[in-house]
Short mmCIF file of C-alpha atoms in Angstrom, two decimals:
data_model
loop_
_atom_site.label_atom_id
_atom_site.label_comp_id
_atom_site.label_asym_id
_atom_site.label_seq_id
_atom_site.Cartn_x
_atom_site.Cartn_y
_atom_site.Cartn_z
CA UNK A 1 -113.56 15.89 175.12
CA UNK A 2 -116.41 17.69 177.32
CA UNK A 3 -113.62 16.69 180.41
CA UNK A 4 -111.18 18.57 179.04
CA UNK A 5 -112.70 22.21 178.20
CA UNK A 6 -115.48 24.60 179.32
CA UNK A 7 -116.26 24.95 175.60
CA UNK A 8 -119.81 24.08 174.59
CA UNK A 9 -119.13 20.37 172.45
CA UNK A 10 -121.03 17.24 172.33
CA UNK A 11 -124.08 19.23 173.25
CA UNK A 12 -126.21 16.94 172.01
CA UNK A 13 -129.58 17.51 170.33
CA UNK A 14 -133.60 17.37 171.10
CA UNK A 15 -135.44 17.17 168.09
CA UNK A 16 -134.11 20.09 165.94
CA UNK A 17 -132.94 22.11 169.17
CA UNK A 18 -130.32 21.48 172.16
CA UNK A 19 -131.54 20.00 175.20
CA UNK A 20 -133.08 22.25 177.54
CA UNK A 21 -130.63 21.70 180.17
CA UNK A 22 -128.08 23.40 177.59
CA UNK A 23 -129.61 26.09 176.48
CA UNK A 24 -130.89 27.50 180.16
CA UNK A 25 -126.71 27.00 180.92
CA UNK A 26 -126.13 29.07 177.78
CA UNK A 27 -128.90 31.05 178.98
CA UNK A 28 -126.78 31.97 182.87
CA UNK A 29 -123.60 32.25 180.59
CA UNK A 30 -124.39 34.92 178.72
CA UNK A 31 -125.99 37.07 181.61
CA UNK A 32 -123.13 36.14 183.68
CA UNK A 33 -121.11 37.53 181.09
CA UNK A 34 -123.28 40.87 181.23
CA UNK A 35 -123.32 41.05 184.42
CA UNK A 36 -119.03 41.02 184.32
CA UNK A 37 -118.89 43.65 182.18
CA UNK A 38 -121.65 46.25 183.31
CA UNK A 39 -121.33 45.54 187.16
CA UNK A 40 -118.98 48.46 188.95
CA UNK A 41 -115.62 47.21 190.35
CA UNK A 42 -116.19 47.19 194.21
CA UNK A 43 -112.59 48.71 194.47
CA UNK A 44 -113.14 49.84 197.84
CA UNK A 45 -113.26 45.96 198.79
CA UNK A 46 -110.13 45.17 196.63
CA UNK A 47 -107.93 48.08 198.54
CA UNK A 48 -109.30 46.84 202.10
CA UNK A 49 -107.72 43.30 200.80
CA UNK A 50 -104.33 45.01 199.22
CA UNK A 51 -103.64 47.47 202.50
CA UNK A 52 -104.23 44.30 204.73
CA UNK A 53 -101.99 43.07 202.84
CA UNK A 54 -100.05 45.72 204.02
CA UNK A 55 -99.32 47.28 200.44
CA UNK A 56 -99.84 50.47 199.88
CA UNK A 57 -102.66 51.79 197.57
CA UNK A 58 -103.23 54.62 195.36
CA UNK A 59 -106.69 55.58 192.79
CA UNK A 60 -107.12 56.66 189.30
CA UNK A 61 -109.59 57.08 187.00
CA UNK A 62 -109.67 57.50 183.10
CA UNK A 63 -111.21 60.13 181.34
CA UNK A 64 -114.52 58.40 181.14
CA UNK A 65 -117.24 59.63 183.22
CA UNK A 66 -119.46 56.59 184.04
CA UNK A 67 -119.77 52.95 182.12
CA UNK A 68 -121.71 53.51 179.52
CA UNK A 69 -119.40 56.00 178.25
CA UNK A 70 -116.62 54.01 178.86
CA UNK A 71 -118.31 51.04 176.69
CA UNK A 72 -118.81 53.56 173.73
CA UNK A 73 -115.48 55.41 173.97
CA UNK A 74 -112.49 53.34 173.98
CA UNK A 75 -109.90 56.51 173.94
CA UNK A 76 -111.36 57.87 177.25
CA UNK A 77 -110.87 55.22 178.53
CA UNK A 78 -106.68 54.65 177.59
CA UNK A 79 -106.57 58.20 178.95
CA UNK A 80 -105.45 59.21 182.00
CA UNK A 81 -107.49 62.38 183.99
CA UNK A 82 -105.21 64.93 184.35
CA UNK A 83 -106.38 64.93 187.82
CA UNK A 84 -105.14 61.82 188.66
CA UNK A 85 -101.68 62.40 186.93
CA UNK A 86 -101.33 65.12 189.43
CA UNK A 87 -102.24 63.05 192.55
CA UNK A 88 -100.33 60.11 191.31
CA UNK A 89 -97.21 62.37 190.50
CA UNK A 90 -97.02 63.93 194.30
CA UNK A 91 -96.85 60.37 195.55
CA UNK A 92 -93.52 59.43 193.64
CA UNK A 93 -90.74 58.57 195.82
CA UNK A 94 -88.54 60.93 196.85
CA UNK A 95 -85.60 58.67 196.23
CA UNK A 96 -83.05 58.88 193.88
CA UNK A 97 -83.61 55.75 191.69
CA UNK A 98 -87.17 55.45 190.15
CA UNK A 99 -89.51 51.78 191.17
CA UNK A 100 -88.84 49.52 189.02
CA UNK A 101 -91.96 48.32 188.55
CA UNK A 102 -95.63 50.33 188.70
CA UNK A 103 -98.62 47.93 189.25
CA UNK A 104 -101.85 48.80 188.17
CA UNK A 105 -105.44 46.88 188.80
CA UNK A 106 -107.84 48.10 186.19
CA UNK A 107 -111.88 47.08 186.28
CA UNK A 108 -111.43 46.53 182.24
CA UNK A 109 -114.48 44.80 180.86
CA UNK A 110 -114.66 42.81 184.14
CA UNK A 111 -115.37 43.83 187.54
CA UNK A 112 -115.48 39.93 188.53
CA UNK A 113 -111.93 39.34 187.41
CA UNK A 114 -110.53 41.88 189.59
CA UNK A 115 -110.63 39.02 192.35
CA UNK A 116 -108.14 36.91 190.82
CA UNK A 117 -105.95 39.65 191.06
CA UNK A 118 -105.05 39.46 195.16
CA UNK A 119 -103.63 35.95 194.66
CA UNK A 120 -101.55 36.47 191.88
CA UNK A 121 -100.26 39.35 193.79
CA UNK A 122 -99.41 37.76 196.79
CA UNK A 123 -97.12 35.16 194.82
CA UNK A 124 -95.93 37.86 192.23
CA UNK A 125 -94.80 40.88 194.90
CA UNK A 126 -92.83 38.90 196.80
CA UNK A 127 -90.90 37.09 193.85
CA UNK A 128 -90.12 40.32 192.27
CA UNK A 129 -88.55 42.10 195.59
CA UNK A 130 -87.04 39.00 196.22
CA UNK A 131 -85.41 39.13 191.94
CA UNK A 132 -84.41 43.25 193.97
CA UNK A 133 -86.60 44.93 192.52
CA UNK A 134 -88.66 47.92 193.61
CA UNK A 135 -92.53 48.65 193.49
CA UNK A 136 -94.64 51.56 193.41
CA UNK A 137 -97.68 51.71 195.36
CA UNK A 138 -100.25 49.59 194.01
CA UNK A 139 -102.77 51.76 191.61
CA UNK A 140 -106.33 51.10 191.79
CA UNK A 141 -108.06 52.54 187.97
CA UNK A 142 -111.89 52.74 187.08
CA UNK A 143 -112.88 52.94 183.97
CA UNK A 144 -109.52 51.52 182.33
CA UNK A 145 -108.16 50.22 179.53
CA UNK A 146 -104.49 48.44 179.06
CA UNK A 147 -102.95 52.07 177.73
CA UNK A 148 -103.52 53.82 181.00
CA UNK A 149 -101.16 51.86 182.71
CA UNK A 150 -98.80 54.05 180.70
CA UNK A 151 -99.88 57.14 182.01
CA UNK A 152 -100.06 55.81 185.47
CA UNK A 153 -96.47 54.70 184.99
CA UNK A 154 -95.03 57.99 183.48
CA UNK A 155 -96.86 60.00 186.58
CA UNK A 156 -94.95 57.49 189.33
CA UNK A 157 -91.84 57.64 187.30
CA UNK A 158 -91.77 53.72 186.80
CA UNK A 159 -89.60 51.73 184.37
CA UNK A 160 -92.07 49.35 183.77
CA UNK A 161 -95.75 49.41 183.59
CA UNK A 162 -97.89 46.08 184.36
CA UNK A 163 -101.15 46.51 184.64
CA UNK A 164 -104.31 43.69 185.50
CA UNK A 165 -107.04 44.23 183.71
CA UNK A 166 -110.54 42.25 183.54
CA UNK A 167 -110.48 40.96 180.10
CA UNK A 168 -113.73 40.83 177.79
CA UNK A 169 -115.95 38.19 178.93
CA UNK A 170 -116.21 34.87 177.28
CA UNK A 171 -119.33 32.37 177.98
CA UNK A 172 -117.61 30.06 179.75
CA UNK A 173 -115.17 32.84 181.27
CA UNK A 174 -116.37 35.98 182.84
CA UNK A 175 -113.98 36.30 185.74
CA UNK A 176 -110.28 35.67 183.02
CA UNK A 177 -107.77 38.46 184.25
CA UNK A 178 -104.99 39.58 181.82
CA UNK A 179 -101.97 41.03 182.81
CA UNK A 180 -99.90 43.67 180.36
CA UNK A 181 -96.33 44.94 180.86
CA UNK A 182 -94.89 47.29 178.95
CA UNK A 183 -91.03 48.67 179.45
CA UNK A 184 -90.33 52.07 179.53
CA UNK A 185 -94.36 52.87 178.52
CA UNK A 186 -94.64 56.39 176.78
CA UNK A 187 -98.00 58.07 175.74
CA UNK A 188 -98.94 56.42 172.25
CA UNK A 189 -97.45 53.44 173.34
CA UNK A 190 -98.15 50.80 170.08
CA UNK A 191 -99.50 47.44 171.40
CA UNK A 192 -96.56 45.50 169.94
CA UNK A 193 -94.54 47.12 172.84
CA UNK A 194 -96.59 45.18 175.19
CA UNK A 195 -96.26 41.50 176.49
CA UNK A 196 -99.51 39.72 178.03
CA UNK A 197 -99.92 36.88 180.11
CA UNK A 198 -104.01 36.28 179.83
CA UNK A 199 -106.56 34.20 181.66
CA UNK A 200 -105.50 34.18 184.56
CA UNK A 201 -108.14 32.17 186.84
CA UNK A 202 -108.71 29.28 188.22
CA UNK A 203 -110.00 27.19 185.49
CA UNK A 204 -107.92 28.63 183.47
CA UNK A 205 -104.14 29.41 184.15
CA UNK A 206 -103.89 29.58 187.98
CA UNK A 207 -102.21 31.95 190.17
CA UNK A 208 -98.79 30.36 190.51
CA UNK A 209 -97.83 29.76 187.23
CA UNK A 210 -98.96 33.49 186.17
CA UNK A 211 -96.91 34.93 188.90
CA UNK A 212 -93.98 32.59 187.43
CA UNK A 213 -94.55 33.57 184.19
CA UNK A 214 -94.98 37.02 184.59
CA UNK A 215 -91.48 36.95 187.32
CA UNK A 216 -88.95 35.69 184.61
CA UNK A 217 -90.90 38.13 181.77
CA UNK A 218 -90.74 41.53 183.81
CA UNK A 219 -87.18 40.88 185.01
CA UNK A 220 -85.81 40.01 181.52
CA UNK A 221 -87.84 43.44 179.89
CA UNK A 222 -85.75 45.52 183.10
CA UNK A 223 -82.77 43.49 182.12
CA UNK A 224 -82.92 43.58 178.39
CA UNK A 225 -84.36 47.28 178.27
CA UNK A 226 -87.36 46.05 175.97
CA UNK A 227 -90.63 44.45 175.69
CA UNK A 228 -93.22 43.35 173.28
CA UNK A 229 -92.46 41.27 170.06
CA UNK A 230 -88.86 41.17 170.78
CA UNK A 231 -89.69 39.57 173.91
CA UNK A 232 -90.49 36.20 174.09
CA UNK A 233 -91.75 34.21 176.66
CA UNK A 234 -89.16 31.65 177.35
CA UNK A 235 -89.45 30.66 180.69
CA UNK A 236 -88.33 27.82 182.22
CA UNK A 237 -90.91 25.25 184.01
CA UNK A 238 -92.45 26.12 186.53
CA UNK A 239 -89.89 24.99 189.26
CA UNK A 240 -91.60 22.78 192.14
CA UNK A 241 -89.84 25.67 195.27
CA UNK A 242 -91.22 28.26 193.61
CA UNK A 243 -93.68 29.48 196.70
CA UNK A 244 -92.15 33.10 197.52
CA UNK A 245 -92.34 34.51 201.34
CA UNK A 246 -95.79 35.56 201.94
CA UNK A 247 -96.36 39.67 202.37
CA UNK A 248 -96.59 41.08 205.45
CA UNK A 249 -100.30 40.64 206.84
#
């Protein structure tokens, strides 16, 4: 069984305690785990990545001042700063249909995920412009939770709002990135709206599949003008050609 999972089985035992060699790896765990949620986001790293990448990137922040707050104040941190509604709502495109689609990349409860998230990305952009349709800029949001996605969507004028966000840290899984969408997100927005695709990683479900998974869900919430419950994830298999153009470097 101990091939199969990360979970802590089959531990064993030394006298009436686990083996030392167990407990100083539950030991790292657990401040690895720490360390994921109360180490800052280097976003400035993750936007060098996205623009060589040659997307374009945008920032927001929530309403919460600094990490601790954030921690203690879950609201503040589903809310977007009216600042950054502003700044976000200048850069809508002057076009006359709306992007279809408004990605955000939130810290979340971990900054370590946020490196999963330039992989998925690279599979999941070009599958989706390739399915016609349109992106926003990529946002960039500190101090996040799943909501603000909403707000950042409503301020670009997107149909759909997916956001990546570091999920809460398990033992075994510090760096697991979930991704939410949400069609047609609107302040308030009740989580049963939403659809997730979660642990996204490499131990966990890798980049390819997510970016498969998440391509057939976001095009059938634009086509079916809904999302959440009534949405069910009924993609096919993963089809063996499914290895979209790489973006522009």
């Amino acid at each position: 069984m101990k091939d199969f999972t990360d979970a802590r089985v089959a531990l064993g035992r030394s006298g009436t305690s686990l083996p030392t060699r167990d407990l100083l790896a539950f030991t790292q765990a657990h401040a690895a785990a720490r360390d994921a949620v109360h180490e800052p986001a280097d976003l400035g790293a993750l936007r060098r990545t996205l623009e060589a990448l040659g997307e374009p990137v945008l920032d927001a922040r929530s309403l919460a001042p600094d990490r601790p707050t954030y921690l203690r104040r879950p609201d503040l941190g589903r809310t977007l700063h009216p600042d950054s509604a502003a700044h976000l709502r200048a850069q809508r495109s002057p076009g006359p249909r709306p992007p279809d689609v408004a990605v955000i990349i939130a810290d979340g409860l971990s900054a370590a995920a946020l490196t999963q998230a330039p992989p998925l990305l690279e599979l999941l952009l070009p599958a989706l412009r390739g399915a016609g349709l349109s992106t926003a800029p990529i946002t960039l949001a500190s101090q996040a939770r799943v909501a603000l996605g909403d707000g950042v969507a409503l301020a670009l004028g997107a149909r759909l709002a997916l956001i990546l966000i570091g999920e809460r840290p398990g033992l075994s899984s510090p760096d697991s990135l979930g991704a939410y969408l949400t069609y047609q997100p609107q302040p308030h927005t009740p989580d049963s709206k939403r659809n997730c695709v979660s642990n996204i990683r490499p131990a966990g479900l890798a980049a390819r599949p997510a970016a498969w998974k998440l391509t057939h869900l976001i095009t059938q919430a634009l086509k079916r003008e809904l999302s959440g419950v009534q949405l069910k994830d009924d993609s096919p298999e993963l089809p063996a050609h499914f290895a979209p153009h790489a973006l522009n470097r």
